[in-house]
Amino acid sequence: MLGRVLLWASESARLQRFISRSRVSQPVVKRFVAGDRLEDALTAIRELNGLGIGGILDLLGEGVTDPAGAQAAADEYLTSIQRLPEEGLDTTISVKPTQLGLAFDLDACLAHLRRLAAAARDANTTLEIDIEQVEYVGDTVTLFRRLREDYDDVRLALQTYLRRTPEDLNAMADLKPKVRLVKGAYSEAPEVAFQSRREIDAQYRVLTDWLFDHGSDPGIATHDDRLIEHAKRAAERSGVGKAGFEFQMLYGIRRDLQEALVAEGYRVRVYVPFGSAWYPYLMRRMAERPANLRFFMRALVGA
Ligand code: FDA
C-alpha cells in the first residue's frame, strides 16, 4: 500500500516541485545519486572500478514531453560518452527511452539512440536501455530490435513483474538478446503485472534460466540473495560460468554484497545515476523499502 502511494508520488509534479526544492532531502538523495554533475558520477565510478566493480552511467531524466528536451538529453549523453576514453573507466551507459522522446516521436527517439550507440562504440563501451512503464514496453522492444540491426552489443532491461515478458523474450530469441533482468519498479495494474513477491520472484527464476539458455551475457540486476544464488546455479548448470554473465546493482544499495560477489570471482556492475532530475528515481527507491522512507521523512521535517 505504502509502496503504491510512493509510486503515485513519484509521478506527481506538485510533490516533485516541493521535495526537489527542499534542501533537507539532500542527505537522502546523496545515498542513491552520485551528484548533480557528470564529474560526480565519474568520481563514483572511479571508486567502484578501484574495487573491481564496473559502472553503468545514467543521466537522470524521464518523461520528456518536447523535442527540444529530448535533443538536450541526447546531447548531454553524447558529451558524457565522449569524456569516457580520456577517463579510462570501466562503465557502460544507460538511457531511458522516454528521456529521448519515446512518448511522442518513436523515429526521433530511435535516431537519438543510434547516435548514442555509435558514440558508445567509438568510446569502446556499450549502451543499455532502461525499461519503463508498461505503456512504453512494446515500443521499447521495437526500438531494441531496430538498434540490434547495427549494434549487437546493446543491452535491454526487462521486468519480471510483467505478464508479457516471457512472450517478449521468446519473440526475440533469434537475437540471442543481451538483457538486464529486473523485477520492475513502477506501479502497474494486476491485469498486466504480477503483484505478489512470490509470483514476481518465480518469474525471475524462470527468465534467469531462459537467459542463460538462450540469451547472451545475462545481466542479473537484483539485490535479492535468493535470486542471486539461483543465478549462480544457472550459470553453472548452463556452462556459461562466472565470466559469461554479470550481476548488476544500484548505487547506494548493498555495497557489501557487491564486494562479496567480486571476491567470489563474479563480474559486478553498479548503476550510477547523476543529474538534478532525481525526484522520480528517488521515490522509486523509497517505494522499494519503507525503511528508506522513514530516513527520508526525518530529514524532510528536520528531526
Ligand atoms: P527486492 O526489492 O526484493 O530487494 C532485495 C533486497 O535488496 C532488500 O531486502 C534490500 O536488502 C535490498 N534493497 C532493494 N531495494 C532497496 C532500496 N531501494 N533501498 C535499500 N535496500 C534495497 N527497474 C525497472 O523497472 N526498469 C529498469 O530499467 C531498472 N533498471 C535497474 C538496473 C539495476 C542495475 C538494478 C539493480 C535495478 C533496476 N531496476 C529497474 C529496479 C528493479 O526493478 C527493482 O525495483 C529493484 O532492483 C529492487 O528489487 P530487487 O530485485 O533488488 O529485490
mmCIF file of C-alpha atoms and ligand atoms in Angstrom:
data_model
loop_
_atom_site.group_PDB
_atom_site.id
_atom_site.type_symbol
_atom_site.label_atom_id
_atom_site.label_comp_id
_atom_site.label_asym_id
_atom_site.label_seq_id
_atom_site.Cartn_x
_atom_site.Cartn_y
_atom_site.Cartn_z
ATOM 1 C CA MET A 1 0.000 0.000 0.000
ATOM 2 C CA LEU A 2 2.707 2.474 1.073
ATOM 3 C CA GLY A 3 4.755 1.441 -1.930
ATOM 4 C CA ARG A 4 1.824 2.260 -4.231
ATOM 5 C CA VAL A 5 1.365 5.704 -2.655
ATOM 6 C CA LEU A 6 5.062 6.398 -3.162
ATOM 7 C CA LEU A 7 4.922 5.263 -6.760
ATOM 8 C CA TRP A 8 1.956 7.601 -7.256
ATOM 9 C CA ALA A 9 4.019 10.353 -5.587
ATOM 10 C CA SER A 10 6.892 9.643 -7.986
ATOM 11 C CA GLU A 11 4.659 10.884 -10.832
ATOM 12 C CA SER A 12 3.204 13.925 -9.032
ATOM 13 C CA ALA A 13 4.528 17.201 -10.437
ATOM 14 C CA ARG A 14 3.437 19.204 -7.362
ATOM 15 C CA LEU A 15 5.224 16.973 -4.886
ATOM 16 C CA GLN A 16 8.212 16.950 -7.170
ATOM 17 C CA ARG A 17 8.442 20.756 -7.024
ATOM 18 C CA PHE A 18 8.097 20.756 -3.233
ATOM 19 C CA ILE A 19 10.563 17.969 -2.472
ATOM 20 C CA SER A 20 13.129 18.897 -5.128
ATOM 21 C CA ARG A 21 13.389 22.411 -3.649
ATOM 22 C CA SER A 22 13.758 21.156 -0.099
ATOM 23 C CA ARG A 23 17.443 21.223 0.748
ATOM 24 C CA VAL A 24 16.963 18.890 3.709
ATOM 25 C CA SER A 25 16.267 15.990 1.345
ATOM 26 C CA GLN A 26 19.894 16.198 0.193
ATOM 27 C CA PRO A 27 21.374 13.575 2.565
ATOM 28 C CA VAL A 28 18.881 11.000 1.267
ATOM 29 C CA VAL A 29 19.478 11.977 -2.345
ATOM 30 C CA LYS A 30 23.206 11.584 -1.754
ATOM 31 C CA ARG A 31 22.819 7.973 -0.756
ATOM 32 C CA PHE A 32 21.250 6.954 -4.077
ATOM 33 C CA VAL A 33 22.541 9.575 -6.545
ATOM 34 C CA ALA A 34 26.229 10.255 -7.238
ATOM 35 C CA GLY A 35 25.663 14.016 -7.542
ATOM 36 C CA ASP A 36 24.407 16.741 -9.873
ATOM 37 C CA ARG A 37 27.365 16.798 -12.246
ATOM 38 C CA LEU A 38 28.990 14.315 -14.611
ATOM 39 C CA GLU A 39 32.194 14.751 -12.586
ATOM 40 C CA ASP A 40 30.394 13.363 -9.516
ATOM 41 C CA ALA A 41 29.362 10.234 -11.398
ATOM 42 C CA LEU A 42 32.845 9.754 -12.864
ATOM 43 C CA THR A 43 34.333 10.010 -9.382
ATOM 44 C CA ALA A 44 31.869 7.407 -8.058
ATOM 45 C CA ILE A 45 32.644 5.065 -10.966
ATOM 46 C CA ARG A 46 36.382 5.522 -10.472
ATOM 47 C CA GLU A 47 35.938 4.467 -6.859
ATOM 48 C CA LEU A 48 33.861 1.430 -7.884
ATOM 49 C CA ASN A 49 36.448 0.461 -10.501
ATOM 50 C CA GLY A 50 39.039 0.529 -7.706
ATOM 51 C CA LEU A 51 37.023 -2.216 -6.014
ATOM 52 C CA GLY A 52 36.814 -4.295 -9.172
ATOM 53 C CA ILE A 53 33.222 -3.165 -9.905
ATOM 54 C CA GLY A 54 32.106 -1.743 -13.254
ATOM 55 C CA GLY A 55 29.800 1.231 -13.679
ATOM 56 C CA ILE A 56 26.558 1.899 -15.545
ATOM 57 C CA LEU A 57 26.415 5.653 -16.119
ATOM 58 C CA ASP A 58 22.906 7.120 -16.039
ATOM 59 C CA LEU A 59 21.895 10.726 -16.640
ATOM 60 C CA LEU A 60 18.703 11.188 -14.619
ATOM 61 C CA GLY A 61 15.615 12.297 -16.536
ATOM 62 C CA GLU A 62 12.471 10.725 -17.991
ATOM 63 C CA GLY A 63 9.040 11.523 -19.361
ATOM 64 C CA VAL A 64 10.330 14.266 -21.647
ATOM 65 C CA THR A 65 7.422 15.901 -23.495
ATOM 66 C CA ASP A 66 9.024 18.004 -26.250
ATOM 67 C CA PRO A 67 11.638 17.531 -28.991
ATOM 68 C CA ALA A 68 13.943 20.175 -27.520
ATOM 69 C CA GLY A 69 14.033 18.322 -24.185
ATOM 70 C CA ALA A 70 14.853 15.032 -25.918
ATOM 71 C CA GLN A 71 17.557 16.720 -28.000
ATOM 72 C CA ALA A 72 19.085 18.307 -24.888
ATOM 73 C CA ALA A 73 19.179 14.933 -23.080
ATOM 74 C CA ALA A 74 20.758 13.222 -26.096
ATOM 75 C CA ASP A 75 23.363 15.995 -26.371
ATOM 76 C CA GLU A 76 24.232 15.720 -22.691
ATOM 77 C CA TYR A 77 24.582 11.947 -23.026
ATOM 78 C CA LEU A 78 26.821 12.417 -26.037
ATOM 79 C CA THR A 79 29.096 14.801 -24.151
ATOM 80 C CA SER A 80 29.263 12.320 -21.264
ATOM 81 C CA ILE A 81 30.122 9.382 -23.548
ATOM 82 C CA GLN A 82 32.828 11.386 -25.299
ATOM 83 C CA ARG A 83 34.509 12.031 -21.947
ATOM 84 C CA LEU A 84 34.914 8.314 -21.211
ATOM 85 C CA PRO A 85 38.014 7.407 -23.287
ATOM 86 C CA GLU A 86 40.160 10.050 -21.566
ATOM 87 C CA GLU A 87 38.904 8.879 -18.155
ATOM 88 C CA GLY A 88 39.788 5.227 -18.880
ATOM 89 C CA LEU A 89 36.880 3.947 -16.795
ATOM 90 C CA ASP A 90 35.074 0.606 -16.972
ATOM 91 C CA THR A 91 31.479 1.718 -17.470
ATOM 92 C CA THR A 92 28.513 1.266 -19.767
ATOM 93 C CA ILE A 93 25.843 3.929 -20.424
ATOM 94 C CA SER A 94 22.175 3.501 -19.643
ATOM 95 C CA VAL A 95 19.328 5.589 -21.006
ATOM 96 C CA LYS A 96 15.550 5.823 -20.587
ATOM 97 C CA PRO A 97 13.696 5.918 -23.925
ATOM 98 C CA THR A 98 11.144 8.495 -22.656
ATOM 99 C CA GLN A 99 14.081 10.795 -21.927
ATOM 100 C CA LEU A 100 14.788 10.727 -25.664
ATOM 101 C CA GLY A 101 11.191 11.349 -26.747
ATOM 102 C CA LEU A 102 9.711 7.839 -26.983
ATOM 103 C CA ALA A 103 6.330 9.117 -25.763
ATOM 104 C CA PHE A 104 5.788 11.398 -28.774
ATOM 105 C CA ASP A 105 8.201 10.512 -31.600
ATOM 106 C CA LEU A 106 9.437 6.949 -31.996
ATOM 107 C CA ASP A 107 11.574 7.677 -35.078
ATOM 108 C CA ALA A 108 13.346 10.613 -33.453
ATOM 109 C CA CYS A 109 13.918 8.505 -30.340
ATOM 110 C CA LEU A 110 15.485 5.782 -32.483
ATOM 111 C CA ALA A 111 17.711 8.351 -34.189
ATOM 112 C CA HIS A 112 18.920 9.600 -30.785
ATOM 113 C CA LEU A 113 19.561 6.040 -29.617
ATOM 114 C CA ARG A 114 21.529 5.250 -32.773
ATOM 115 C CA ARG A 115 23.694 8.311 -32.194
ATOM 116 C CA LEU A 116 24.375 7.258 -28.614
ATOM 117 C CA ALA A 117 25.056 3.621 -29.563
ATOM 118 C CA ALA A 118 27.550 4.782 -32.206
ATOM 119 C CA ALA A 119 29.270 7.134 -29.761
ATOM 120 C CA ALA A 120 29.400 4.372 -27.162
ATOM 121 C CA ARG A 121 31.055 2.064 -29.684
ATOM 122 C CA ASP A 122 33.617 4.768 -30.550
ATOM 123 C CA ALA A 123 34.313 5.174 -26.834
ATOM 124 C CA ASN A 124 34.825 1.411 -26.516
ATOM 125 C CA THR A 125 31.770 0.911 -24.341
ATOM 126 C CA THR A 126 28.154 -0.214 -24.774
ATOM 127 C CA LEU A 127 24.665 1.192 -24.488
ATOM 128 C CA GLU A 128 21.990 -0.163 -22.149
ATOM 129 C CA ILE A 129 18.290 0.674 -22.445
ATOM 130 C CA ASP A 130 16.215 1.019 -19.293
ATOM 131 C CA ILE A 131 12.657 -0.261 -19.305
ATOM 132 C CA GLU A 132 9.856 1.985 -18.034
ATOM 133 C CA GLN A 133 6.070 1.927 -17.535
ATOM 134 C CA VAL A 134 4.193 -0.839 -19.337
ATOM 135 C CA GLU A 135 2.671 1.535 -21.923
ATOM 136 C CA TYR A 136 6.198 2.089 -23.292
ATOM 137 C CA VAL A 137 7.382 -1.525 -23.248
ATOM 138 C CA GLY A 138 6.115 -2.520 -26.722
ATOM 139 C CA ASP A 139 7.767 0.475 -28.396
ATOM 140 C CA THR A 140 10.968 -0.042 -26.400
ATOM 141 C CA VAL A 141 11.173 -3.659 -27.565
ATOM 142 C CA THR A 142 10.674 -2.433 -31.158
ATOM 143 C CA LEU A 143 13.477 0.118 -30.711
ATOM 144 C CA PHE A 144 15.764 -2.576 -29.325
ATOM 145 C CA ARG A 145 15.171 -4.804 -32.346
ATOM 146 C CA ARG A 146 15.853 -1.921 -34.735
ATOM 147 C CA LEU A 147 19.036 -0.955 -32.877
ATOM 148 C CA ARG A 148 20.257 -4.524 -32.890
ATOM 149 C CA GLU A 149 20.402 -4.388 -36.718
ATOM 150 C CA ASP A 150 23.571 -2.294 -36.333
ATOM 151 C CA TYR A 151 24.660 -2.615 -32.711
ATOM 152 C CA ASP A 152 24.666 -6.187 -31.457
ATOM 153 C CA ASP A 153 26.062 -5.368 -28.019
ATOM 154 C CA VAL A 154 23.127 -3.192 -26.860
ATOM 155 C CA ARG A 155 21.529 -4.423 -23.635
ATOM 156 C CA LEU A 156 17.791 -4.140 -22.920
ATOM 157 C CA ALA A 157 16.247 -4.186 -19.433
ATOM 158 C CA LEU A 158 13.107 -6.318 -18.995
ATOM 159 C CA GLN A 159 10.819 -6.680 -15.964
ATOM 160 C CA THR A 160 9.781 -9.956 -14.373
ATOM 161 C CA TYR A 161 6.616 -8.458 -12.812
ATOM 162 C CA LEU A 162 5.105 -8.023 -16.280
ATOM 163 C CA ARG A 163 2.994 -10.899 -17.526
ATOM 164 C CA ARG A 164 4.061 -10.156 -21.127
ATOM 165 C CA THR A 165 7.838 -10.511 -20.599
ATOM 166 C CA PRO A 166 8.178 -14.257 -21.428
ATOM 167 C CA GLU A 167 6.428 -13.566 -24.724
ATOM 168 C CA ASP A 168 8.712 -10.578 -25.424
ATOM 169 C CA LEU A 169 11.750 -12.723 -24.746
ATOM 170 C CA ASN A 170 10.578 -15.653 -26.841
ATOM 171 C CA ALA A 171 9.869 -13.296 -29.734
ATOM 172 C CA MET A 172 13.479 -12.043 -29.640
ATOM 173 C CA ALA A 173 15.118 -15.457 -29.182
ATOM 174 C CA ASP A 174 16.594 -15.218 -32.712
ATOM 175 C CA LEU A 175 18.695 -12.261 -31.483
ATOM 176 C CA LYS A 176 20.204 -14.132 -28.526
ATOM 177 C CA PRO A 177 19.411 -10.922 -26.638
ATOM 178 C CA LYS A 178 21.621 -9.272 -24.105
ATOM 179 C CA VAL A 179 19.164 -8.489 -21.308
ATOM 180 C CA ARG A 180 19.242 -6.850 -17.876
ATOM 181 C CA LEU A 181 16.655 -8.719 -15.836
ATOM 182 C CA VAL A 182 14.879 -6.616 -13.166
ATOM 183 C CA LYS A 183 11.814 -7.179 -11.012
ATOM 184 C CA GLY A 184 10.217 -3.872 -12.092
ATOM 185 C CA ALA A 185 9.954 -0.533 -10.320
ATOM 186 C CA TYR A 186 6.654 1.075 -11.398
ATOM 187 C CA SER A 187 3.060 0.796 -10.203
ATOM 188 C CA GLU A 188 1.239 -1.463 -12.676
ATOM 189 C CA ALA A 189 -2.280 -2.931 -12.735
ATOM 190 C CA PRO A 190 -2.909 -6.604 -11.870
ATOM 191 C CA GLU A 191 -4.107 -7.213 -15.439
ATOM 192 C CA VAL A 192 -0.600 -6.571 -16.758
ATOM 193 C CA ALA A 193 1.691 -7.251 -13.804
ATOM 194 C CA PHE A 194 2.068 -9.778 -11.013
ATOM 195 C CA GLN A 195 1.537 -8.117 -7.647
ATOM 196 C CA SER A 196 2.864 -10.717 -5.240
ATOM 197 C CA ARG A 197 6.505 -11.181 -4.405
ATOM 198 C CA ARG A 198 6.093 -14.945 -4.842
ATOM 199 C CA GLU A 199 4.936 -14.648 -8.463
ATOM 200 C CA ILE A 200 7.447 -11.920 -9.400
ATOM 201 C CA ASP A 201 10.332 -13.963 -7.957
ATOM 202 C CA ALA A 202 9.092 -17.197 -9.572
ATOM 203 C CA GLN A 203 9.052 -15.476 -12.950
ATOM 204 C CA TYR A 204 12.525 -14.052 -12.175
ATOM 205 C CA ARG A 205 13.862 -17.591 -11.756
ATOM 206 C CA VAL A 206 12.234 -18.872 -14.951
ATOM 207 C CA LEU A 207 13.524 -15.935 -17.003
ATOM 208 C CA THR A 208 17.002 -16.189 -15.488
ATOM 209 C CA ASP A 209 17.116 -19.773 -16.769
ATOM 210 C CA TRP A 210 15.841 -18.603 -20.156
ATOM 211 C CA LEU A 211 18.612 -16.003 -20.412
ATOM 212 C CA PHE A 212 21.340 -18.495 -19.530
ATOM 213 C CA ASP A 213 19.999 -20.902 -22.152
ATOM 214 C CA HIS A 214 19.007 -18.513 -24.968
ATOM 215 C CA GLY A 215 20.478 -15.069 -24.282
ATOM 216 C CA SER A 216 23.946 -13.500 -24.339
ATOM 217 C CA ASP A 217 25.874 -12.261 -21.331
ATOM 218 C CA PRO A 218 22.875 -12.123 -18.927
ATOM 219 C CA GLY A 219 22.669 -9.112 -16.611
ATOM 220 C CA ILE A 220 21.138 -10.287 -13.336
ATOM 221 C CA ALA A 221 20.017 -6.986 -11.798
ATOM 222 C CA THR A 222 18.819 -7.626 -8.270
ATOM 223 C CA HIS A 223 19.920 -7.348 -4.641
ATOM 224 C CA ASP A 224 17.829 -10.367 -3.690
ATOM 225 C CA ASP A 225 20.092 -13.027 -2.161
ATOM 226 C CA ARG A 226 17.895 -15.948 -3.193
ATOM 227 C CA LEU A 227 17.711 -14.845 -6.816
ATOM 228 C CA ILE A 228 21.450 -14.236 -6.853
ATOM 229 C CA GLU A 229 22.007 -17.804 -5.621
ATOM 230 C CA HIS A 230 19.644 -19.053 -8.334
ATOM 231 C CA ALA A 231 21.655 -17.206 -10.996
ATOM 232 C CA LYS A 232 24.910 -18.693 -9.716
ATOM 233 C CA ARG A 233 23.419 -22.182 -10.080
ATOM 234 C CA ALA A 234 22.043 -21.371 -13.547
ATOM 235 C CA ALA A 235 25.492 -20.176 -14.640
ATOM 236 C CA GLU A 236 26.988 -23.463 -13.548
ATOM 237 C CA ARG A 237 24.225 -25.661 -14.959
ATOM 238 C CA SER A 238 24.264 -23.965 -18.368
ATOM 239 C CA GLY A 239 28.059 -23.950 -18.611
ATOM 240 C CA VAL A 240 28.071 -20.149 -19.004
ATOM 241 C CA GLY A 241 30.302 -19.834 -15.947
ATOM 242 C CA LYS A 242 31.336 -16.801 -13.919
ATOM 243 C CA ALA A 243 32.850 -14.899 -16.846
ATOM 244 C CA GLY A 244 29.784 -15.202 -19.074
ATOM 245 C CA PHE A 245 27.321 -13.044 -17.140
ATOM 246 C CA GLU A 246 27.200 -10.156 -14.682
ATOM 247 C CA PHE A 247 25.367 -9.090 -11.567
ATOM 248 C CA GLN A 248 24.056 -5.539 -11.620
ATOM 249 C CA MET A 249 23.060 -3.455 -8.608
ATOM 250 C CA LEU A 250 22.128 0.112 -7.745
ATOM 251 C CA TYR A 251 24.358 2.840 -6.321
ATOM 252 C CA GLY A 252 23.823 3.082 -2.565
ATOM 253 C CA ILE A 253 22.369 -0.419 -2.138
ATOM 254 C CA ARG A 254 24.169 -3.497 -0.772
ATOM 255 C CA ARG A 255 27.806 -2.472 -1.309
ATOM 256 C CA ASP A 256 28.721 -5.392 0.983
ATOM 257 C CA LEU A 257 27.099 -7.830 -1.411
ATOM 258 C CA GLN A 258 28.711 -6.203 -4.444
ATOM 259 C CA GLU A 259 32.167 -6.595 -2.930
ATOM 260 C CA ALA A 260 31.485 -10.151 -1.739
ATOM 261 C CA LEU A 261 30.489 -11.205 -5.265
ATOM 262 C CA VAL A 262 33.660 -9.658 -6.717
ATOM 263 C CA ALA A 263 35.692 -11.553 -4.119
ATOM 264 C CA GLU A 264 33.997 -14.773 -5.275
ATOM 265 C CA GLY A 265 35.134 -14.053 -8.833
ATOM 266 C CA TYR A 266 31.846 -12.764 -10.298
ATOM 267 C CA ARG A 267 31.518 -9.740 -12.565
ATOM 268 C CA VAL A 268 29.567 -6.903 -10.919
ATOM 269 C CA ARG A 269 28.343 -3.601 -12.359
ATOM 270 C CA VAL A 270 26.646 -0.776 -10.448
ATOM 271 C CA TYR A 271 24.111 1.694 -11.866
ATOM 272 C CA VAL A 272 25.352 5.212 -11.077
ATOM 273 C CA PRO A 273 22.766 7.960 -11.628
ATOM 274 C CA PHE A 274 23.686 11.627 -11.745
ATOM 275 C CA GLY A 275 21.920 14.898 -12.519
ATOM 276 C CA SER A 276 19.348 17.191 -10.978
ATOM 277 C CA ALA A 277 16.217 15.303 -12.141
ATOM 278 C CA TRP A 278 16.487 12.814 -9.298
ATOM 279 C CA TYR A 279 12.956 13.035 -7.876
ATOM 280 C CA PRO A 280 11.130 10.107 -9.626
ATOM 281 C CA TYR A 281 14.204 7.888 -9.327
ATOM 282 C CA LEU A 282 14.499 8.596 -5.596
ATOM 283 C CA MET A 283 10.796 7.987 -4.970
ATOM 284 C CA ARG A 284 11.029 4.581 -6.643
ATOM 285 C CA ARG A 285 13.912 3.690 -4.317
ATOM 286 C CA MET A 286 11.726 4.806 -1.360
ATOM 287 C CA ALA A 287 8.850 2.649 -2.581
ATOM 288 C CA GLU A 288 11.066 -0.421 -2.631
ATOM 289 C CA ARG A 289 11.873 -0.113 1.054
ATOM 290 C CA PRO A 290 9.787 1.625 3.739
ATOM 291 C CA ALA A 291 12.879 1.953 5.980
ATOM 292 C CA ASN A 292 14.301 4.381 3.403
ATOM 293 C CA LEU A 293 11.145 6.454 3.709
ATOM 294 C CA ARG A 294 11.470 6.864 7.484
ATOM 295 C CA PHE A 295 15.031 8.157 6.951
ATOM 296 C CA PHE A 296 13.742 10.496 4.236
ATOM 297 C CA MET A 297 10.789 11.860 6.267
ATOM 298 C CA ARG A 298 13.018 12.520 9.275
ATOM 299 C CA ALA A 299 15.388 14.508 7.047
ATOM 300 C CA LEU A 300 12.458 16.377 5.471
ATOM 301 C CA VAL A 301 10.934 17.529 8.760
ATOM 302 C CA GLY A 302 14.398 18.222 10.135
ATOM 303 C CA ALA A 303 14.113 15.779 13.035
HETATM 304 P P1 FDA B 1 13.894 -6.583 -3.540
HETATM 305 O O1 FDA B 1 13.137 -5.307 -3.706
HETATM 306 O O2 FDA B 1 13.167 -7.785 -3.111
HETATM 307 O O3 FDA B 1 15.122 -6.310 -2.598
HETATM 308 C C1 FDA B 1 16.032 -7.303 -2.156
HETATM 309 C C2 FDA B 1 16.916 -6.674 -1.103
HETATM 310 O O4 FDA B 1 17.700 -5.632 -1.677
HETATM 311 C C3 FDA B 1 16.160 -5.993 0.023
HETATM 312 O O5 FDA B 1 15.830 -6.893 1.040
HETATM 313 C C4 FDA B 1 17.142 -4.931 0.459
HETATM 314 O O6 FDA B 1 18.156 -5.506 1.265
HETATM 315 C C5 FDA B 1 17.782 -4.513 -0.814
HETATM 316 N N1 FDA B 1 17.073 -3.370 -1.448
HETATM 317 C C6 FDA B 1 16.319 -3.414 -2.556
HETATM 318 N N2 FDA B 1 15.876 -2.175 -2.877
HETATM 319 C C7 FDA B 1 16.349 -1.353 -1.922
HETATM 320 C C8 FDA B 1 16.241 0.046 -1.720
HETATM 321 N N3 FDA B 1 15.554 0.832 -2.530
HETATM 322 N N4 FDA B 1 16.884 0.567 -0.646
HETATM 323 C C9 FDA B 1 17.599 -0.199 0.199
HETATM 324 N N5 FDA B 1 17.742 -1.547 0.036
HETATM 325 C C10 FDA B 1 17.126 -2.121 -1.016
HETATM 326 N N6 FDA B 1 13.515 -1.304 -12.790
HETATM 327 C C11 FDA B 1 12.795 -1.008 -13.904
HETATM 328 O O7 FDA B 1 11.563 -1.069 -13.875
HETATM 329 N N7 FDA B 1 13.435 -0.645 -15.065
HETATM 330 C C12 FDA B 1 14.807 -0.605 -15.163
HETATM 331 O O8 FDA B 1 15.343 -0.307 -16.214
HETATM 332 C C13 FDA B 1 15.553 -0.916 -13.988
HETATM 333 N N8 FDA B 1 16.922 -0.884 -14.016
HETATM 334 C C14 FDA B 1 17.630 -1.389 -12.938
HETATM 335 C C15 FDA B 1 19.019 -1.512 -13.016
HETATM 336 C C16 FDA B 1 19.713 -2.129 -11.997
HETATM 337 C C17 FDA B 1 21.205 -2.288 -12.106
HETATM 338 C C18 FDA B 1 19.002 -2.608 -10.835
HETATM 339 C C19 FDA B 1 19.715 -3.302 -9.730
HETATM 340 C C20 FDA B 1 17.652 -2.410 -10.741
HETATM 341 C C21 FDA B 1 16.949 -1.795 -11.765
HETATM 342 N N9 FDA B 1 15.575 -1.602 -11.675
HETATM 343 C C22 FDA B 1 14.871 -1.269 -12.805
HETATM 344 C C23 FDA B 1 14.893 -1.679 -10.360
HETATM 345 C C24 FDA B 1 14.282 -3.048 -10.111
HETATM 346 O O9 FDA B 1 13.151 -3.224 -10.930
HETATM 347 C C25 FDA B 1 13.851 -3.183 -8.632
HETATM 348 O O10 FDA B 1 12.862 -2.241 -8.343
HETATM 349 C C26 FDA B 1 14.984 -3.020 -7.633
HETATM 350 O O11 FDA B 1 16.151 -3.629 -8.091
HETATM 351 C C27 FDA B 1 14.619 -3.662 -6.265
HETATM 352 O O12 FDA B 1 14.385 -5.019 -6.431
HETATM 353 P P2 FDA B 1 15.385 -6.195 -6.012
HETATM 354 O O13 FDA B 1 15.470 -7.113 -7.176
HETATM 355 O O14 FDA B 1 16.656 -5.680 -5.528
HETATM 356 O O15 FDA B 1 14.598 -7.019 -4.924
#
